[in-house]
Coordinates of C-alpha atoms in Angstrom, one line a residue:
Chain A
X30 CA 177.7 71.5 150.3
X31 CA 177.0 74.8 152.0
X32 CA 178.8 75.3 155.2
X33 CA 176.9 75.5 158.5
X34 CA 177.6 79.1 158.9
X35 CA 176.4 80.2 155.6
X36 CA 173.2 78.2 156.1
X37 CA 172.6 79.9 159.4
X38 CA 173.1 83.3 157.8
X39 CA 170.6 82.4 155.1
X40 CA 168.0 81.2 157.6
X41 CA 168.4 84.4 159.6
X42 CA 168.1 86.7 156.6
X43 CA 164.9 84.8 155.4
X44 CA 163.5 85.2 158.8
X45 CA 164.1 89.0 158.7
X46 CA 162.4 89.1 155.4
X47 CA 159.4 87.2 156.7
X48 CA 159.1 89.7 159.6
X49 CA 158.9 92.5 157.1
X50 CA 156.4 90.9 154.8
X51 CA 154.1 89.9 157.6
X52 CA 154.3 93.4 159.1
X53 CA 153.5 94.9 155.7
X54 CA 150.6 92.4 155.5
X55 CA 149.2 93.7 158.8
X56 CA 149.6 97.3 157.8
X57 CA 147.9 96.6 154.4
X58 CA 145.0 94.9 156.2
X59 CA 144.3 97.8 158.5
X60 CA 144.6 100.3 155.6
X61 CA 142.4 98.1 153.5
X62 CA 139.8 98.4 156.2
X63 CA 140.0 102.1 156.1
X64 CA 140.0 102.3 152.3
X65 CA 137.0 100.0 152.1
X66 CA 135.0 102.1 154.6
X67 CA 135.9 105.3 152.6
X68 CA 134.8 103.7 149.4
X69 CA 131.5 102.6 151.0
X70 CA 130.9 105.9 152.6
X71 CA 131.3 107.6 149.2
X72 CA 128.9 105.4 147.4
X73 CA 125.6 107.2 148.4
X74 CA 126.9 110.5 146.8
X75 CA 127.8 108.8 143.5
X76 CA 124.5 106.9 143.4
X77 CA 122.4 110.0 144.0
X78 CA 124.4 111.9 141.5
X79 CA 123.8 109.2 138.9
X80 CA 120.1 109.1 139.7
X81 CA 119.9 112.9 139.2
X82 CA 121.9 112.8 136.0
X83 CA 119.6 110.0 134.8
X84 CA 116.6 112.2 135.3
X85 CA 118.2 115.2 133.7
X86 CA 119.4 113.3 130.7
X87 CA 115.9 111.8 130.4
X88 CA 114.5 115.3 130.4
X89 CA 116.9 116.3 127.6
X90 CA 115.4 113.3 125.8
X91 CA 118.2 113.0 123.2
X92 CA 117.9 116.7 122.2
X93 CA 121.3 117.5 120.7
X94 CA 121.5 121.1 121.9
X95 CA 122.7 119.7 125.2
X96 CA 126.1 120.3 126.7
X97 CA 128.9 118.8 124.7
X98 CA 129.9 116.7 127.7
X99 CA 126.7 114.7 127.4
X100 CA 126.4 114.6 123.6
X101 CA 130.1 114.5 122.8
X102 CA 132.1 116.7 120.6
X103 CA 130.7 115.1 117.4
X104 CA 133.9 113.4 116.7
X105 CA 135.5 110.2 117.8
X106 CA 139.1 110.8 116.8
X107 CA 141.2 111.6 119.9
X108 CA 141.0 109.4 122.9
X109 CA 142.3 110.3 126.3
X110 CA 142.9 107.5 128.7
X111 CA 143.3 108.2 132.4
X112 CA 145.4 105.4 133.8
X113 CA 145.1 105.1 137.6
X114 CA 147.8 103.2 139.4
X115 CA 149.4 103.3 142.8
X116 CA 152.5 105.3 143.9
X117 CA 154.1 102.3 145.4
X118 CA 155.0 98.8 144.4
X119 CA 155.1 95.5 146.3
X120 CA 151.4 94.9 145.7
X121 CA 151.4 91.8 143.5
X122 CA 150.1 92.3 140.0
X123 CA 148.1 95.4 140.9
X124 CA 150.0 98.0 138.9
X125 CA 151.1 95.7 136.0
X126 CA 147.6 94.5 135.4
X127 CA 146.3 98.0 135.0
X128 CA 149.3 98.9 132.8
X129 CA 148.6 95.7 130.7
X130 CA 145.0 96.7 130.3
X131 CA 146.0 100.2 129.3
X132 CA 148.5 98.9 126.8
X133 CA 145.9 96.7 125.2
X134 CA 143.5 99.5 125.0
X135 CA 146.0 101.8 123.4
X136 CA 146.9 99.2 120.8
X137 CA 143.2 98.6 120.0
X138 CA 142.5 102.3 119.5
X139 CA 145.5 102.8 117.5
X140 CA 144.8 99.9 115.2
X141 CA 141.4 101.6 114.7
X142 CA 143.3 104.6 113.5
X143 CA 142.6 106.8 116.5
X144 CA 144.9 109.2 118.3
X145 CA 145.6 108.4 121.8
X146 CA 146.6 110.5 124.7
X147 CA 147.5 109.3 128.2
X148 CA 146.9 110.9 131.5
X149 CA 148.5 109.0 134.4
X150 CA 147.7 109.1 138.0
X151 CA 150.1 107.4 140.3
X152 CA 153.9 107.0 139.9
X153 CA 154.1 103.3 139.1
X154 CA 151.8 103.5 136.0
X155 CA 153.8 106.4 134.6
X156 CA 157.1 104.5 135.1
X157 CA 155.9 101.5 133.3
X158 CA 154.2 103.4 130.4
X159 CA 156.9 106.0 129.9
X160 CA 159.2 103.6 128.0
X161 CA 156.7 102.8 125.4
X162 CA 154.4 105.8 125.1
X163 CA 156.4 108.7 126.3
X164 CA 155.2 110.8 123.3
X165 CA 151.5 110.2 124.3
X166 CA 151.7 111.2 127.9
X167 CA 150.2 114.7 128.4
X168 CA 149.7 114.9 132.1
X169 CA 150.8 113.2 135.3
X170 CA 149.6 113.3 138.9
X171 CA 151.1 111.5 141.9
X172 CA 151.2 111.5 145.7
X173 CA 147.4 111.4 145.7
X174 CA 145.9 110.3 148.9
X175 CA 148.7 109.2 151.1
X176 CA 146.0 108.8 153.7
X177 CA 143.3 107.9 151.2
X178 CA 142.2 110.0 148.3
X179 CA 140.4 113.2 149.2
X180 CA 137.6 114.6 147.2
X181 CA 139.2 117.9 146.3
X182 CA 142.1 116.0 144.6
X183 CA 139.7 114.1 142.4
X184 CA 137.8 117.3 141.8
X185 CA 141.0 118.9 140.6
X186 CA 141.6 116.1 138.1
X187 CA 138.0 116.5 137.0
X188 CA 138.5 120.3 136.5
X189 CA 141.7 119.6 134.5
X190 CA 139.8 117.1 132.3
X191 CA 137.0 119.7 131.8
X192 CA 139.5 122.3 130.8
X193 CA 141.2 120.0 128.3
X194 CA 137.9 119.0 126.9
X195 CA 136.8 122.6 126.4
X196 CA 140.2 123.2 124.7
X197 CA 139.3 120.3 122.3
X198 CA 142.3 118.3 123.3
X199 CA 140.3 115.1 123.0
X200 CA 136.9 113.8 122.0
X201 CA 136.4 110.8 124.2
X202 CA 137.8 110.3 127.7
X203 CA 137.9 107.1 129.6
X204 CA 139.4 106.0 132.9
X205 CA 141.0 102.7 133.7
X206 CA 141.4 101.5 137.3
X207 CA 141.1 98.4 139.4
X208 CA 137.6 97.8 140.8
X209 CA 137.7 96.2 144.2
X210 CA 135.9 92.8 144.1
X211 CA 137.5 91.1 147.1
X212 CA 140.9 90.9 148.7
X213 CA 141.8 88.1 146.3
X214 CA 140.4 89.6 143.1
X215 CA 140.5 93.1 141.7
X216 CA 139.1 93.7 138.3
X217 CA 140.6 96.0 135.7
X218 CA 137.8 98.3 134.7
X219 CA 137.5 100.5 131.8
X220 CA 134.9 103.3 132.1
X221 CA 134.0 106.0 129.7
X222 CA 133.7 109.5 131.3
X223 CA 133.2 111.8 128.4
X224 CA 130.8 111.9 126.7
X225 CA 128.9 110.8 129.7
X226 CA 127.1 107.5 129.1
X227 CA 123.8 107.3 130.8
X228 CA 123.2 103.9 132.1
X229 CA 120.5 102.3 130.1
X230 CA 119.0 100.7 133.2
X231 CA 118.8 104.0 135.1
X232 CA 117.1 105.7 132.2
X233 CA 114.7 102.9 131.8
X234 CA 113.6 102.8 135.4
X235 CA 112.9 106.5 135.5
X236 CA 109.4 106.6 134.0
X237 CA 108.4 103.4 135.6
X238 CA 108.8 105.0 139.0
X239 CA 105.7 106.9 138.0
X240 CA 106.9 110.2 139.6
X241 CA 106.2 112.2 136.6
X242 CA 108.3 114.9 135.1
X243 CA 110.7 117.2 137.1
X244 CA 110.7 120.9 137.3
X245 CA 114.0 122.4 136.8
X246 CA 115.4 125.5 138.5
X247 CA 117.2 126.9 136.5
X248 CA 116.5 125.1 133.3
X249 CA 117.9 121.6 132.6
X250 CA 120.5 122.7 130.2
X251 CA 122.1 125.1 132.8
X252 CA 122.0 122.5 135.6
X253 CA 123.6 119.9 133.2
X254 CA 126.4 122.3 132.3
X255 CA 127.1 122.8 136.0
X256 CA 126.6 119.2 137.1
X257 CA 128.5 117.3 134.4
X258 CA 132.0 118.7 135.2
X259 CA 131.2 118.0 138.9
X260 CA 130.1 114.5 138.1
X261 CA 133.5 114.0 136.4
X262 CA 135.2 114.7 139.8
X263 CA 132.8 112.3 141.4
X264 CA 133.6 109.5 138.9
X265 CA 137.3 110.1 139.3
X266 CA 136.9 110.1 143.1
X267 CA 135.1 106.8 142.9
X268 CA 137.8 105.3 140.7
X269 CA 140.5 106.5 143.1
X270 CA 138.8 105.1 146.1
X271 CA 138.2 101.7 144.4
X272 CA 141.8 101.8 143.4
X273 CA 143.0 102.5 146.8
X274 CA 141.1 99.6 148.3
X275 CA 142.3 97.3 145.5
X276 CA 145.9 98.4 146.1
X277 CA 145.8 97.5 149.8
X278 CA 143.9 94.3 149.0
X279 CA 146.5 93.3 146.5
X280 CA 149.3 94.1 148.7
X281 CA 147.8 92.2 151.5
X282 CA 147.5 89.0 149.5
X283 CA 150.9 89.5 147.9
X284 CA 152.5 89.9 151.4
X285 CA 150.5 87.0 152.7
X286 CA 151.9 84.7 150.1
X287 CA 155.4 86.1 150.5
X288 CA 155.3 85.4 154.2
X289 CA 154.1 81.9 153.5
X290 CA 156.8 81.3 150.9
X291 CA 159.4 82.6 153.4
X292 CA 158.1 80.1 155.9
X293 CA 158.5 77.2 153.5
X294 CA 161.9 78.4 152.7
X295 CA 162.9 78.6 156.3
X296 CA 161.6 75.0 156.8
X297 CA 163.7 73.7 153.9
X298 CA 166.8 75.5 155.0
X299 CA 166.4 74.3 158.6
X300 CA 166.1 70.8 157.4
X301 CA 169.2 71.1 155.3
X302 CA 171.0 72.8 158.2
X303 CA 170.1 69.9 160.7
X304 CA 171.2 67.3 158.1
X305 CA 174.5 68.9 157.5
X306 CA 175.0 69.3 161.2
X307 CA 174.3 65.6 161.8
X308 CA 176.4 64.6 158.9
X309 CA 179.3 66.6 160.4
X310 CA 178.9 65.0 163.8
X311 CA 178.8 61.6 162.3
X312 CA 181.9 62.3 160.3
X313 CA 183.8 63.6 163.4
X314 CA 182.8 60.5 165.3
X315 CA 184.1 58.2 162.6
X316 CA 187.3 60.1 162.6
X317 CA 187.7 59.7 166.4
X318 CA 186.8 56.0 166.3
X319 CA 189.0 55.1 163.4
X320 CA 191.8 57.2 165.0
X321 CA 191.4 55.2 168.2
X322 CA 191.4 51.9 166.2
X323 CA 194.6 52.7 164.4
X324 CA 196.5 52.9 167.7
Chain B
X3 CA 100.3 110.1 152.5
X4 CA 103.1 110.1 155.0
X5 CA 103.4 113.3 157.0
X6 CA 107.2 113.3 156.7
X7 CA 109.7 113.6 153.9
X8 CA 112.8 111.4 153.7
X9 CA 115.6 114.0 153.7
X10 CA 119.2 113.1 152.8
X11 CA 122.2 115.3 152.9
X12 CA 125.1 113.8 151.1
X13 CA 128.7 114.9 150.8
X14 CA 131.2 113.1 148.5
X15 CA 132.9 111.4 151.5
X16 CA 129.8 110.3 153.3
X17 CA 126.2 110.5 154.0
X18 CA 125.8 113.3 156.5
X19 CA 122.1 113.2 157.3
X20 CA 119.4 110.8 156.5
X21 CA 116.1 110.7 158.3
X22 CA 112.4 111.5 158.0
X23 CA 111.7 115.1 158.6
X24 CA 108.5 117.3 158.7
X25 CA 109.9 120.2 156.8
X26 CA 113.3 121.2 155.4
X27 CA 114.3 124.5 154.0
X28 CA 116.8 124.4 151.2
X29 CA 118.7 127.5 149.9
X30 CA 118.0 127.1 146.2
X31 CA 119.9 129.2 143.8
X32 CA 116.7 131.0 142.8
X33 CA 115.5 131.5 146.3
X34 CA 115.0 129.4 149.4
X35 CA 112.3 126.7 149.2
X36 CA 110.7 124.6 151.9
X37 CA 110.0 121.0 151.2
X38 CA 106.9 119.4 152.8
X39 CA 105.5 116.0 151.9
X40 CA 103.9 115.9 148.5
X41 CA 106.2 118.5 147.0
X42 CA 106.2 118.8 143.3
X43 CA 109.1 117.1 141.5
X44 CA 112.0 119.5 141.3
X45 CA 115.7 119.5 140.5
X46 CA 117.4 122.6 141.5
X47 CA 120.9 124.0 142.1
X48 CA 121.7 125.0 145.6
X49 CA 123.7 128.1 146.6
X50 CA 126.1 128.2 149.6
X51 CA 124.0 128.7 152.7
X52 CA 122.1 127.0 155.4
X53 CA 119.7 124.0 155.3
X54 CA 117.2 124.1 158.1
X55 CA 115.5 121.0 159.3
X56 CA 112.2 121.8 161.1
X57 CA 110.3 119.8 163.6
X58 CA 107.1 120.9 165.4
X59 CA 107.4 124.2 163.7
X60 CA 110.9 125.0 164.9
X61 CA 114.2 124.8 163.3
X62 CA 115.8 121.7 164.9
X63 CA 119.0 121.3 163.1
X64 CA 121.0 123.6 160.8
X65 CA 123.6 122.5 158.3
X66 CA 125.9 124.6 156.2
X67 CA 126.3 123.6 152.6
X68 CA 128.8 124.8 150.0
X69 CA 126.4 124.7 147.1
X70 CA 125.3 121.7 145.2
X71 CA 122.1 120.1 143.9
X72 CA 118.8 119.2 145.3
X73 CA 116.4 116.6 144.0
X74 CA 112.8 116.8 145.4
X75 CA 110.0 114.3 144.9
X76 CA 106.8 113.9 146.8
X77 CA 108.4 111.4 149.3
X78 CA 112.0 112.5 149.4
X79 CA 114.4 115.3 149.2
X80 CA 118.1 114.7 148.4
X81 CA 120.8 117.4 148.6
X82 CA 124.2 116.7 147.1
X83 CA 126.8 119.1 148.3
X84 CA 130.6 119.1 147.8
X85 CA 130.9 120.2 151.4
X86 CA 128.4 120.1 154.3
X87 CA 128.7 120.4 158.1
X88 CA 126.5 121.3 161.1
X89 CA 126.5 125.0 161.6
X90 CA 127.9 124.6 165.1
X91 CA 130.9 122.9 163.7
X92 CA 132.1 125.9 161.7
X93 CA 135.2 127.6 163.0
X94 CA 134.9 131.2 162.5
X95 CA 138.6 131.9 162.4
X96 CA 139.3 129.2 159.9
X97 CA 136.4 130.4 157.8
X98 CA 137.8 133.9 157.7
X99 CA 141.3 132.6 156.8
X100 CA 139.7 130.6 154.0
X101 CA 137.9 133.7 152.7
X102 CA 141.2 135.6 152.7
X103 CA 143.0 132.9 150.9
X104 CA 140.2 132.7 148.3
X105 CA 140.2 136.4 147.7
X106 CA 143.9 136.4 147.3
X107 CA 143.6 133.5 144.7
X108 CA 140.9 135.5 142.9
X109 CA 143.1 138.5 142.7
X110 CA 145.9 136.5 141.2
X111 CA 143.7 134.6 138.8
X112 CA 144.8 135.1 135.2
X113 CA 142.2 133.4 133.0
X114 CA 138.4 133.3 133.0
X115 CA 138.1 129.7 134.1
X116 CA 140.3 130.2 137.1
X117 CA 138.5 133.4 137.9
X118 CA 135.0 131.8 137.9
X119 CA 136.3 129.0 140.0
X120 CA 137.8 131.3 142.6
X121 CA 134.8 133.5 142.6
X122 CA 132.8 130.4 143.6
X123 CA 135.4 129.6 146.4
X124 CA 135.0 133.2 147.7
X125 CA 131.3 132.9 147.6
X126 CA 131.4 129.7 149.7
X127 CA 133.9 131.1 152.1
X128 CA 131.9 134.4 152.6
X129 CA 128.7 132.4 153.2
X130 CA 130.6 130.4 155.7
X131 CA 131.9 133.5 157.6
X132 CA 128.3 134.9 157.6
X133 CA 126.9 131.7 158.9
X134 CA 129.5 131.5 161.7
X135 CA 128.9 135.1 162.6
X136 CA 125.1 134.7 162.8

């Protein structure tokens, strides 16, 4: 049986751990609030952008002389996957679920005979993917948004993707990230960025609005060529914001259950400690009594 | 028909302005245009410059935008800009510093893609300095 001293030490160390996890939980909760606000504030821009793109794409009406970012490069051979994870761990299954999703996607594309390239954003995703796919990783970004992602960072990634696409490094580009559903649940989301997929619903509601056709200034092709790369930045920005909120949410619930587990453990250890203390007292009493009787 | 248009100025981080206005003047890339209720449907690119919101025939609020896109319909006008702020909030010194930095970048640019990007940045910074000086 463990000695009283070692039990006392263990109880203390678990208490310290609990203090840390509950502090982390509080920090994550306040960061989550901020990340959620940021994600919400950024929503109008993305929505308006989508509406505008819907009208533009509608005006192009499936003509294939449009920009390649809309119609695609004509091939479907090389896929680029942008894997967005966090820079830091201790957030439950957050990073591993994205990595798992990415792995499944790579396997699926490979079995279909495609070439896959990986662009990682966030330190954790890179570390986990490096072992398996080090030959596929072409680019890496980290330290994005210590205080929440900034738009210029996302726009920078968007520009890089645009340059890579112009350089014919890939035909199809998608991004994988965790969509924030609630504190308890984050959903791994896979979204195609290039060629830009016009939401069928958006396109459908356009004529129904009865607003007639748009005039374009300059013409629609020129606007599209300008707006599509920018839209890429917006989509990346949205993914990063969702990811940031999800990370904090995941960390909060992970730290909450860690604190609870530590509490259970402290209870059990305290029970054991008291039992052994009582057992020892009883033993000492018996020794004294039997010693007195022997005299 | 309503006598106002619903005007929205949106930056990536947040909605900057959203209200019903009588007239708004947008610096389109092919010339400024004013939007009154019942304007024809239009999608236009926007150059770096000033958006003026008018009320009772006078400019009430002025916002600096760093270029972007405008979508106009009979009832609403939406401007998407990567950067936007009230004209009073521009710091002249900071804007000049930014112009200098952008010009330096442009001088060091080694390929066409970078050059055109920095040219845009210089354009934005220059418009900002001009706005602050006005």
